[in-house]
Coordinates of C-alpha atoms in Angstrom, one line a residue:
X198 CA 83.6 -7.8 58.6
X199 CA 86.6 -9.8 59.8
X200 CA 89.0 -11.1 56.9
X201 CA 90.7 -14.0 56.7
X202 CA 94.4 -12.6 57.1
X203 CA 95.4 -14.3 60.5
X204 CA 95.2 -11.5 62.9
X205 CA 98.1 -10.2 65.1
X206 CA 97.3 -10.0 68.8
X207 CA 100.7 -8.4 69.5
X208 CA 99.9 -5.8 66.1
X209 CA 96.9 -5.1 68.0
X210 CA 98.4 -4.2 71.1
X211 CA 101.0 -2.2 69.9
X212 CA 98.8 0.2 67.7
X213 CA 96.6 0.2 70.9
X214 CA 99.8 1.9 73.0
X215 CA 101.4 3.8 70.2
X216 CA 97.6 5.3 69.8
X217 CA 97.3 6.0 73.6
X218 CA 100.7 7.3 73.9
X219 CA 100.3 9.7 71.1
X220 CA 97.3 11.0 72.4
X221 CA 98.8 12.2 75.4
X222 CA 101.6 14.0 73.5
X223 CA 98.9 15.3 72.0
X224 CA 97.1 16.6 74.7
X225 CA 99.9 18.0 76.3
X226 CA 101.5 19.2 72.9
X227 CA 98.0 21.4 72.7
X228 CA 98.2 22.8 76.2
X229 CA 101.5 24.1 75.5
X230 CA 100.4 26.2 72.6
X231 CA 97.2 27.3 73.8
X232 CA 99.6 28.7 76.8
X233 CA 101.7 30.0 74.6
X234 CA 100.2 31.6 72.1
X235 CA 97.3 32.8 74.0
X236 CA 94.5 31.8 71.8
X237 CA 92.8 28.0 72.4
X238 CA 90.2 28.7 69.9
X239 CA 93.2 29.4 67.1
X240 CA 95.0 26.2 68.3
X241 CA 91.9 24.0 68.5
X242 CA 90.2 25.1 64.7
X243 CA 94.1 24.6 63.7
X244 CA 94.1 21.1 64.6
X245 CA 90.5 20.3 64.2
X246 CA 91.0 21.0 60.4
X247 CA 94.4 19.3 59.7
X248 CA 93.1 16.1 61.4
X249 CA 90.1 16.2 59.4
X250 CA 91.9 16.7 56.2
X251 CA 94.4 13.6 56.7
X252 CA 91.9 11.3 57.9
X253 CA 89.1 11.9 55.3
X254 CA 91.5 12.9 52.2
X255 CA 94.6 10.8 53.2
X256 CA 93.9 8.7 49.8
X257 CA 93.8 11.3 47.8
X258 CA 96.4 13.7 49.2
X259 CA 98.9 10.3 48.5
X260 CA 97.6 9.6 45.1
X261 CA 98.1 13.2 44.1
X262 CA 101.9 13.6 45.5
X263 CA 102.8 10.2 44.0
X264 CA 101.1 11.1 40.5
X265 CA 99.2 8.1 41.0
X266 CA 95.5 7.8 39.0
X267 CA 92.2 5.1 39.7
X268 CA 92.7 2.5 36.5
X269 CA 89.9 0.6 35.3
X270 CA 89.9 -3.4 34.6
X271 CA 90.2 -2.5 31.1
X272 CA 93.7 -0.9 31.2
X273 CA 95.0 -3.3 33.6
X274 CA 93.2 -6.7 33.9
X275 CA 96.3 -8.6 35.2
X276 CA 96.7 -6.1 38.0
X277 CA 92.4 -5.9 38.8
X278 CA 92.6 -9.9 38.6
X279 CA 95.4 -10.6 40.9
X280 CA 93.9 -8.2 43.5
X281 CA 90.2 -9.7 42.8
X282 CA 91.4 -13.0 43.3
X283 CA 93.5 -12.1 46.9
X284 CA 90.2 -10.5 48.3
X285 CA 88.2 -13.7 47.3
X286 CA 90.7 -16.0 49.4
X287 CA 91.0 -13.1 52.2
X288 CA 87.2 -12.6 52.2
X289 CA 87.6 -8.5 52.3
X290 CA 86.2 -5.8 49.9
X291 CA 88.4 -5.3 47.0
X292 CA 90.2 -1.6 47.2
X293 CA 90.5 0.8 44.7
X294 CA 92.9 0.0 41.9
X295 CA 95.7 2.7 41.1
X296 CA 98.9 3.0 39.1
X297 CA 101.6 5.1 39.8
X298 CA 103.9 6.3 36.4
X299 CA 107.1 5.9 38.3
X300 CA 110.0 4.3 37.3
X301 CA 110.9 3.0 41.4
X302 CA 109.5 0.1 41.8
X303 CA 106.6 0.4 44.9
X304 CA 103.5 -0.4 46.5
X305 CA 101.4 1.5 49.1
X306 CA 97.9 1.2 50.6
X307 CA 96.5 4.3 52.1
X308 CA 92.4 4.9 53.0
X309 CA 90.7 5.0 56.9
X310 CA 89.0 1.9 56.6
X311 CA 89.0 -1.4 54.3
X312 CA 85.4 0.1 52.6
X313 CA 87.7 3.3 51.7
X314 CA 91.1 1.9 50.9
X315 CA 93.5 2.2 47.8
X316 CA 96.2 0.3 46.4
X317 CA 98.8 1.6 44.1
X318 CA 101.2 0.6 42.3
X319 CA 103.7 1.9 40.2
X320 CA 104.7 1.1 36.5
X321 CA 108.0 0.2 37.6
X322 CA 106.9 -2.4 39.7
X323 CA 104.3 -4.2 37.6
X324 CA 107.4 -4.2 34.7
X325 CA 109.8 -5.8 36.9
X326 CA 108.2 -8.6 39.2
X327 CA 106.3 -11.7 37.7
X328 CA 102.5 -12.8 38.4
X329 CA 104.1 -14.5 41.8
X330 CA 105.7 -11.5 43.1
X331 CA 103.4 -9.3 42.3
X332 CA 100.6 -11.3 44.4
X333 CA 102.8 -10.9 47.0
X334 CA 103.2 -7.6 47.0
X335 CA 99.9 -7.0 46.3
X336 CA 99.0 -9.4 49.7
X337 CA 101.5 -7.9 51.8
X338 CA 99.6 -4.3 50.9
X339 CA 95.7 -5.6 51.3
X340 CA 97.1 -6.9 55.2
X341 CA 97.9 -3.5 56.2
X342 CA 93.8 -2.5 55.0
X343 CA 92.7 -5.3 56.9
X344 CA 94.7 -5.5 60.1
X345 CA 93.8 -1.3 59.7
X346 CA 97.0 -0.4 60.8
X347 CA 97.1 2.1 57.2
X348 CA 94.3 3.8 59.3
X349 CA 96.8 4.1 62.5
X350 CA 100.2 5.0 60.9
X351 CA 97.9 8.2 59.1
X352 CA 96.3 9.2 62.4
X353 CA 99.5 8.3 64.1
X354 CA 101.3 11.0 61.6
X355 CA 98.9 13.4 62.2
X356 CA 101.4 15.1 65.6
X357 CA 104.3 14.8 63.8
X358 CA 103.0 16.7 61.0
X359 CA 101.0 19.4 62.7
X360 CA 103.8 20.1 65.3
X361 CA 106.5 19.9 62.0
X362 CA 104.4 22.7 60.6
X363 CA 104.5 24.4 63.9
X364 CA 108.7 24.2 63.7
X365 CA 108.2 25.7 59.9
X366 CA 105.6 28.5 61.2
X367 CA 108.1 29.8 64.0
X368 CA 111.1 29.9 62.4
X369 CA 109.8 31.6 59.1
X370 CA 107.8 33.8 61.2
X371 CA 111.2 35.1 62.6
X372 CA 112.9 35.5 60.2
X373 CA 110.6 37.6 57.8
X374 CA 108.3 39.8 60.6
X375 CA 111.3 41.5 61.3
X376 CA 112.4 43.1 65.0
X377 CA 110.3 42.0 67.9
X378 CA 110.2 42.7 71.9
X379 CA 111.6 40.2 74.0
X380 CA 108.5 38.6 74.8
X381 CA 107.8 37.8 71.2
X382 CA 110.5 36.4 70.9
X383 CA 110.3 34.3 74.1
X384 CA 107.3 32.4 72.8
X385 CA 108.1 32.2 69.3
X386 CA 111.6 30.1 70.9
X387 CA 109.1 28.2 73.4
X388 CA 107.2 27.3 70.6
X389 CA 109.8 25.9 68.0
X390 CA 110.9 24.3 71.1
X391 CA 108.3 22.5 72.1
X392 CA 107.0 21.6 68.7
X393 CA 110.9 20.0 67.9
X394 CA 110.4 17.8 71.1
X395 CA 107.3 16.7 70.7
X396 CA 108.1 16.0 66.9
X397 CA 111.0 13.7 68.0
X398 CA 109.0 11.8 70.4
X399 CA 105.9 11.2 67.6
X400 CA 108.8 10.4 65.1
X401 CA 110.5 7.9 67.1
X402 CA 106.7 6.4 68.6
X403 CA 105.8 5.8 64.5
X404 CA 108.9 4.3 63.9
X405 CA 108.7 1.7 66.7
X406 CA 105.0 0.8 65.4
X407 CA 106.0 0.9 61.3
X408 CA 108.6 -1.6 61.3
X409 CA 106.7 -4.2 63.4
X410 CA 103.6 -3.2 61.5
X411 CA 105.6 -4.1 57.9
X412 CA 107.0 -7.6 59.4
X413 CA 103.3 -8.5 61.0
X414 CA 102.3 -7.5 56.5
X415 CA 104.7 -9.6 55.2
X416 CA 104.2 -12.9 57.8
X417 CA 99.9 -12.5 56.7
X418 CA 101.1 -12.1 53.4
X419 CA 103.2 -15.2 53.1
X420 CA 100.6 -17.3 54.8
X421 CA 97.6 -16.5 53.0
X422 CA 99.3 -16.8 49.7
X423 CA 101.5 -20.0 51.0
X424 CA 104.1 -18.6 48.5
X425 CA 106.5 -17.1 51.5
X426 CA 109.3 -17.1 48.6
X427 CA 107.4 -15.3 45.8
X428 CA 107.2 -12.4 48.5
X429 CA 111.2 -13.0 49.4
X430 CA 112.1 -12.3 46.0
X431 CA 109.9 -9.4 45.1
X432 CA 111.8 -7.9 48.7
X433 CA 115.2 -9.1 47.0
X434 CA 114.3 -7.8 43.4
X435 CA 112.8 -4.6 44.4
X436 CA 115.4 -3.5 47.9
X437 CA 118.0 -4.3 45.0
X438 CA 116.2 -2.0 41.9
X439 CA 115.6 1.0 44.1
X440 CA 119.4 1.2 45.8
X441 CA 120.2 2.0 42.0
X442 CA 117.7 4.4 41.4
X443 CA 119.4 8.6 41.8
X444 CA 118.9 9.8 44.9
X445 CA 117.5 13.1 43.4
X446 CA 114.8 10.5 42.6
X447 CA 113.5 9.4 45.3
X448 CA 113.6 12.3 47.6
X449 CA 109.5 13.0 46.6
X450 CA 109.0 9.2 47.6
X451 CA 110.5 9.6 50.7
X452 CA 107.6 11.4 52.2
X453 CA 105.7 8.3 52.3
X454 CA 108.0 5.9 53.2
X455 CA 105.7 4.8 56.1
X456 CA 103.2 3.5 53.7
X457 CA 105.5 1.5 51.0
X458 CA 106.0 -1.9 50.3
X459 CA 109.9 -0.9 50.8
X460 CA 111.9 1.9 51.8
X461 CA 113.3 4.7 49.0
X462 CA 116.6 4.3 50.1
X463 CA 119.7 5.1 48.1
X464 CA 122.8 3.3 47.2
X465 CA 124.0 4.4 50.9
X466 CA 121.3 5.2 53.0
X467 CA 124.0 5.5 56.6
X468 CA 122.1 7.1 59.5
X469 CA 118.5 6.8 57.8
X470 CA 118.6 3.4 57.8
X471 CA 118.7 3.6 61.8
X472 CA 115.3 5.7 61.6
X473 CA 114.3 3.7 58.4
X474 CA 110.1 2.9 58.7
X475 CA 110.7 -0.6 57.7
X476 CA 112.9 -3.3 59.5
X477 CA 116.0 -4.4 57.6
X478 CA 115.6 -6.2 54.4
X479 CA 117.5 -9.2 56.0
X480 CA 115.2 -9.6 59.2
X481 CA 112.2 -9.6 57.0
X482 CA 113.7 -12.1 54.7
X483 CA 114.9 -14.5 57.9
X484 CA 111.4 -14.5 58.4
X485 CA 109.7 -15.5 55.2
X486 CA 112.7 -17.9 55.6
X487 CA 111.4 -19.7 59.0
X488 CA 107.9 -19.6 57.7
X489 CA 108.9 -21.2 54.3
X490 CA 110.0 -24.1 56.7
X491 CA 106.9 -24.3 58.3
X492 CA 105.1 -24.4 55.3
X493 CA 107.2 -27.0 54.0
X494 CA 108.2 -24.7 50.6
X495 CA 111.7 -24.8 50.0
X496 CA 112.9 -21.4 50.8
X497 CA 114.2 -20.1 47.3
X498 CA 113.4 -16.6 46.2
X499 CA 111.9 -16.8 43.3
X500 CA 110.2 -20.1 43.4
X501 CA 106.2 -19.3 42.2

C-alpha cells in the first residue's frame, strides 16, 4: 500500500546504488574468506544466520539494547493518539508503540517493512517537547517506515557488522591461541585485512545514504504535518539537550545512531561529526527554513 508521504525519486535511487554497491562488496568480501579460510560451507552458514537474525529480529535486538518496552494506549494515550492520528493523514498502518526509560531525548524506527515496524521513544523526549514537536518527531520517524529506507540502512549494516566481527575474530584469535606456523598466521593477517577494508568501504557507503536518508525524513515530515517549524524546534531543542548529556552516557546510544531522530553526540563531538550518520543540524534546519517559505508559515522554531 502506497502512503501519502510524498515520495523521493532521488531517496529511491540512492538506496537502489548503495544496495547494489554493497552487494558486490559483499560478494567479493565472501570470496575472499572462503579463499582464505578454506571452508565456503563455514562462511556461507556464517552469513546466512547473521543476515537472518538482523533482518527478522532487527526490532527487537534495538528495543532490547535501548531498554525500550511495547506500551499500551492506556499508559500513554497522548503518545498512541499523536501517532494514530499521523497514520490517518499518511494513510499507512500504525507501528508498534514503544517507550524508551532514557533520560537523552530520541526517537528511532526500526522493523523490515511498514506491517512490522516500531517506533520508540524515550521518556526524555516525550518530557521535553510539546504536542507540536513531538508530531514532528514522530512524522519525521513514520517517513523512514514508509519510504522503507529503516528496512535498507539494517540490511545495508548487515557488511559492516559481519566483517567488524570478522576484525574482532582475528585479532582475538591471535592473541589467545597462542604460537602458530607462518601460514596461520598469513591468513589470520589476510583476513583482519580484508575484513578492515571492506568495513571502511560499507562504513563510508552507509554514511553517504543515512544523512540524505534523514534530510529526505525531515522534508516528508514537514510537509505532511505543514508545521516545518514545530519539527525545527524539536531539532533545536533536542541537538541542544543531548550536547549536555555525559559522554559516558551516550556511548550505548551510539550504536544506533543510524536509526535516531538525532545523533548522540557530545558537548564536542570533533572528528565524528565528519562520519556523523546525520547531516549537520544547520543544513537540516536551512531546509525546514526554505520549506517554511514555501508553505507560507513564518519560519520560527517553536511556532505550533
Amino acid at each position: 500500500m502506497q502512503s501519502r508521504f510524498r515520495s523521493d525519486r532521488r531517496l529511491t535511487v540512492r538506496m537502489g546504488v548503495t544496495l547494489f554497491l554493497l552487494g558486490l562488496l559483499y560478494v567479493a568480501f565472501m570470496a575472499a574468506l572462503i579463499v582464505l579460510l578454506k571452508s565456503w560451507v563455514l562462511v556461507v552458514v556464517i552469513a546466512a544466520v547473521l543476515l537472518g537474525c538482523q533482518y527478522w529480529f532487527s526490532d527487537r535486538i534495538a528495543l532490547f539494547a535501548m531498554h525500550g518496552r511495547v506500551v499500551e494506549r492506556e499508559e500513554y494515550p497522548e503518545l498512541h493518539g499523536v501517532i494514530d492520528r499521523l497514520c490517518a493523514v499518511a494513510d499507512m498502518p500504525k507501528p508498534v508503540v514503544a517507550v524508551s526509560q532514557m533520560d537523552m531525548p530520541n526517537a528511532f524506527a526500526t522493523g523490515r517493512n511498514p506491517n512490522n515496524a516500531v517506533i520508540c521513544v524515550t521518556s526524555g523526549l516525550l518530557r521535553r517537547l510539546d504536542s507540536s514537536e513531538l508530531e514532528g518527531v514522530l512524522a519525521h520517524e513514520l517517513s523512514h517506515v514508509a519510504h522503507k529506507d529503516v528496512a535498507v540502512i539494517t540490511v545495508a549494516s548487515f557488511l559492516g557488522v559481519i566483517a567488524g566481527l570478522m576484525v574482532r575474530f582475528a585479532f582475538y584469535s591471535s592473541m589467545f591461541r597462542g604460537r602458530k606456523d607462518q601460514n596461520t598466521l598469513a591468513v589470520f593477517a589476510a583476513v583482519l585485512g580484508v575484513s578492515a577494508a571492506v568495513y571502511a568501504l560499507s562504513f563510508l557507503l552507509i554514511r553517504a545514504l543515512s544523512r540524505y536518508r534523514e534530510l529526505a525524513a525531515d522534508r516528508s515530515a514537514a510537509l505532511l504535518t505543514g508545521r516545518p517549524s514545530a519539527l525545527a524546534s524539536a531539532l533545536t531543542k533536542v541537538s541542544g539537550d543531548i550536547a549536555r548529556i555525559p559522554s559516558k552516557d551516550l556511548r550505548t546510544a551510539q550504536a544506533f545512531n543510524a536509526f535516531y531522530f538525532t545523533p548522540a553526540l557530545g558537548k564536542e563531538p570533533g572528528m565524528a561529526r565528519l562520519f556523523s550518520t546525520h547531516p549537520p543540524l544547520e543544513q537540516r534546519l536551512d531546509q525546514l527554513g526554505r520549506i517554511s517559505a514555501e508553505l507560507g508559515e513564518a519560519a520560527t522554531p517553536g511556532k505550533a
